[in-house]
Amino acid sequence: MTGSTGEGSYADRGPTLPEELLLLGLDPEHGKPLNDPSHLRYGLAGAALAELEWAGQVSEGRGGRITVGSPLPLGDLVLDTALGTLSVSGKDGDVKVKRWVRSTAHGIDEVCRQRLEQRDAVRRESRRALGLFRYERLAPGPVDLAGPARARFESALASGFADPRGRLLGALVSAVHLDRKLVRGHDRRAVRRDLKALAREHWIARAVAAAVFEDEAAVGG
């Protein structure tokens, strides 16, 4: 996607890449993440950063750092929240992408939820597990955006992820291990290998995958 800076340029568009990734990552029946919630959050942060790159706001700097090209808002809640975390210091290229993905993951997740709620795609419901532990689920709202998001992913999968946006979506799906839930069929192992290769191609997807790997390594000792 090519974008331009400027207030309101994203106002009338459909779901951004992080919103689509969240829709793909939710169990349509139970409204909870299909994979590790922390890993999905890393993916949402990475997806927001990718949208900022397409809009010309950020680029890859040296040593795995993020260079901020323009701090001008785009008029989108999710993307402007992400951009705001990068522009506060006023220094170009001073944030390592993996560190940024970790530090902003919760905040990006929350604004993605807010934005999908504003779009009437989800509604928040508070539940208790075993009658004790409170958790939030995102039940489907009156506007179905999850179905089209899954259809676009399936179309990208069928085309071999030919377009840049589809390629990055596939890369992020692999980086956060959503491919284990979304890829079906007898050739799923080969498809997952291809998706893993996509995740190694892009600087943002690599950082997300590295954050996920570090979490898994810490748990595994």
Short mmCIF file of N, CA, C and O in Angstrom, two decimals, residues 61-68 85-87 89 91-101 103 203:
data_model
loop_
_atom_site.label_atom_id
_atom_site.label_comp_id
_atom_site.label_asym_id
_atom_site.label_seq_id
_atom_site.Cartn_x
_atom_site.Cartn_y
_atom_site.Cartn_z
N GLY A 61 15.90 1.58 10.01
CA GLY A 61 17.17 2.24 10.24
C GLY A 61 18.28 1.22 10.47
O GLY A 61 18.09 0.02 10.31
N ARG A 62 19.42 1.71 10.87
CA ARG A 62 20.56 0.83 11.11
C ARG A 62 20.40 0.06 12.41
O ARG A 62 19.81 0.55 13.37
N GLY A 63 20.94 -1.15 12.40
CA GLY A 63 20.96 -1.93 13.64
C GLY A 63 19.61 -2.31 14.17
O GLY A 63 19.42 -2.40 15.38
N GLY A 64 18.63 -2.56 13.28
CA GLY A 64 17.31 -2.95 13.73
C GLY A 64 16.55 -1.84 14.43
O GLY A 64 15.74 -2.09 15.33
N ARG A 65 16.80 -0.61 14.01
CA ARG A 65 16.13 0.54 14.63
C ARG A 65 15.08 1.13 13.69
O ARG A 65 15.10 0.90 12.48
N ILE A 66 14.17 1.89 14.26
CA ILE A 66 13.09 2.52 13.51
C ILE A 66 13.45 3.99 13.28
O ILE A 66 13.75 4.71 14.24
N THR A 67 13.43 4.41 12.03
CA THR A 67 13.64 5.81 11.70
C THR A 67 12.29 6.47 11.44
O THR A 67 11.51 5.98 10.60
N VAL A 68 12.02 7.54 12.14
CA VAL A 68 10.76 8.28 11.97
C VAL A 68 10.95 9.34 10.91
O VAL A 68 11.77 10.24 11.05
N THR A 85 3.99 6.99 19.88
CA THR A 85 5.02 6.39 20.73
C THR A 85 6.41 6.53 20.11
O THR A 85 7.42 6.36 20.80
N LEU A 86 6.46 6.83 18.81
CA LEU A 86 7.74 6.95 18.12
C LEU A 86 8.21 8.39 17.99
O LEU A 86 9.39 8.63 17.82
N SER A 87 7.30 9.33 18.08
CA SER A 87 7.67 10.71 17.80
C SER A 87 7.95 11.53 19.06
O SER A 87 8.41 12.65 18.96
N SER A 89 10.25 11.34 21.38
CA SER A 89 11.63 11.68 21.72
C SER A 89 12.21 12.71 20.76
O SER A 89 13.16 13.41 21.09
N LYS A 91 13.91 12.05 18.16
CA LYS A 91 15.16 11.55 17.59
C LYS A 91 14.85 10.49 16.54
O LYS A 91 14.12 9.56 16.80
N ASP A 92 15.45 10.64 15.36
CA ASP A 92 15.25 9.66 14.31
C ASP A 92 16.10 8.42 14.58
O ASP A 92 17.26 8.51 14.93
N GLY A 93 15.50 7.27 14.38
CA GLY A 93 16.26 6.03 14.45
C GLY A 93 16.73 5.63 15.82
O GLY A 93 17.73 4.94 15.96
N ASP A 94 16.04 6.06 16.87
CA ASP A 94 16.56 5.79 18.21
C ASP A 94 15.85 4.64 18.91
O ASP A 94 16.13 4.38 20.08
N VAL A 95 14.92 3.95 18.23
CA VAL A 95 14.16 2.89 18.88
C VAL A 95 14.40 1.57 18.14
O VAL A 95 14.18 1.50 16.93
N LYS A 96 14.83 0.55 18.86
CA LYS A 96 14.98 -0.76 18.23
C LYS A 96 13.60 -1.38 18.03
O LYS A 96 12.76 -1.35 18.93
N VAL A 97 13.40 -1.97 16.86
CA VAL A 97 12.06 -2.43 16.51
C VAL A 97 11.58 -3.52 17.44
O VAL A 97 10.40 -3.51 17.85
N LYS A 98 12.43 -4.45 17.83
CA LYS A 98 11.97 -5.53 18.71
C LYS A 98 11.57 -4.98 20.08
O LYS A 98 10.56 -5.39 20.64
N ARG A 99 12.35 -4.04 20.59
CA ARG A 99 12.01 -3.43 21.88
C ARG A 99 10.71 -2.66 21.77
O ARG A 99 9.86 -2.71 22.67
N TRP A 100 10.52 -1.95 20.64
CA TRP A 100 9.29 -1.19 20.46
C TRP A 100 8.08 -2.12 20.38
O TRP A 100 7.03 -1.83 20.96
N VAL A 101 8.20 -3.22 19.65
CA VAL A 101 7.11 -4.19 19.54
C VAL A 101 6.69 -4.66 20.92
O VAL A 101 5.50 -4.76 21.24
N SER A 103 7.23 -3.14 23.89
CA SER A 103 6.77 -2.08 24.78
C SER A 103 5.40 -1.53 24.41
O SER A 103 4.67 -1.03 25.27
N TRP A 203 11.78 -6.87 7.72
CA TRP A 203 12.42 -6.46 8.97
C TRP A 203 11.46 -6.43 10.15
O TRP A 203 11.84 -6.79 11.27
#
